[in-house]
Short mmCIF file of C-alpha atoms in Angstrom, two decimals:
data_model
loop_
_atom_site.label_atom_id
_atom_site.label_comp_id
_atom_site.label_asym_id
_atom_site.label_seq_id
_atom_site.Cartn_x
_atom_site.Cartn_y
_atom_site.Cartn_z
CA PRO A 13 78.45 163.82 141.69
CA TYR A 14 82.04 163.02 139.60
CA LEU A 15 83.23 159.12 139.02
CA ALA A 16 86.31 158.51 137.40
CA LEU A 17 88.22 154.77 137.03
CA THR A 18 92.20 155.28 136.98
CA GLY A 19 95.03 152.61 136.98
CA LEU A 20 97.47 153.14 139.20
CA ASP A 21 99.47 155.38 136.91
CA GLY A 22 96.94 158.38 137.52
CA LYS A 23 96.10 157.59 133.51
CA SER A 24 91.96 157.82 133.23
CA LEU A 25 90.46 154.77 132.23
CA ALA A 26 86.55 155.53 132.58
CA THR A 27 84.48 158.86 133.68
CA ASN A 28 80.88 159.86 134.09
CA ASP A 29 78.44 162.75 135.62
CA ASN A 30 74.91 162.51 135.25
CA ALA A 31 74.30 159.58 134.38
CA THR A 32 71.28 158.02 133.27
CA GLY A 33 69.06 154.78 133.55
CA LYS A 34 67.23 152.61 135.62
CA ASP A 35 67.23 152.94 139.51
CA LEU A 36 69.43 156.11 139.03
CA LYS A 37 68.85 159.34 140.65
CA ALA A 38 69.17 162.72 138.56
CA LYS A 39 73.09 163.56 138.26
CA ASP A 40 74.01 159.88 139.58
CA ALA A 41 77.43 159.00 138.46
CA ARG A 42 77.74 155.23 136.84
CA ILE A 43 80.66 153.39 134.99
CA ASN A 44 79.05 151.15 133.53
CA ARG A 45 79.57 147.83 131.56
CA PHE A 46 82.95 149.00 131.32
CA LYS A 47 85.88 145.80 131.01
CA LEU A 48 89.06 146.02 132.84
CA PRO A 49 92.20 145.76 130.59
CA ALA A 50 94.42 144.12 133.10
CA ASP A 51 93.55 142.26 136.18
CA GLY A 52 95.30 144.36 138.90
CA THR A 53 94.58 147.45 141.61
CA TYR A 54 92.44 150.69 140.60
CA ILE A 55 91.74 153.58 141.80
CA ILE A 56 87.57 155.06 142.14
CA VAL A 57 87.45 159.15 142.32
CA ALA A 58 84.38 160.57 143.70
CA GLY A 59 83.92 163.97 143.63
CA ARG A 60 82.15 166.83 142.56
CA SER A 61 80.72 167.42 138.51
CA GLY A 62 81.71 169.65 136.33
CA GLY A 63 84.93 171.30 137.48
CA ALA A 64 82.97 173.00 140.42
CA LYS A 65 85.06 174.64 143.17
CA GLY A 66 85.04 174.12 146.66
CA THR A 67 84.91 171.52 149.31
CA THR A 68 84.16 167.76 148.16
CA LYS A 69 81.72 166.68 150.93
CA GLY A 70 78.46 164.59 151.85
CA LYS A 71 77.32 161.35 151.76
CA PHE A 72 77.61 158.63 148.83
CA THR A 73 77.65 154.65 148.10
CA VAL A 74 80.43 153.06 146.09
CA ALA A 75 79.51 149.93 145.04
CA LEU A 76 81.43 147.73 142.58
CA ASP A 77 80.52 144.79 141.13
CA VAL A 78 82.58 142.41 139.04
CA ALA A 79 81.67 139.69 136.32
CA LYS A 80 84.39 137.27 134.72
CA ALA A 81 84.27 137.58 131.41
CA GLN A 82 83.36 134.08 129.88
#
């Protein structure tokens, strides 16, 4: 999988494929500990990693954990 976070202008802010860490399966994608530049609306893009061609389909889960900066 491939995961990207973009602004409404389409500019990429963070990307990941094949993340590693506790509770992750092989080839999971995760954007971790990323500080958003401002309050607002963002776009999460999920798809195939490595620019693989073809149709991206299947089951996936997207979770967002928001913590306010102190």
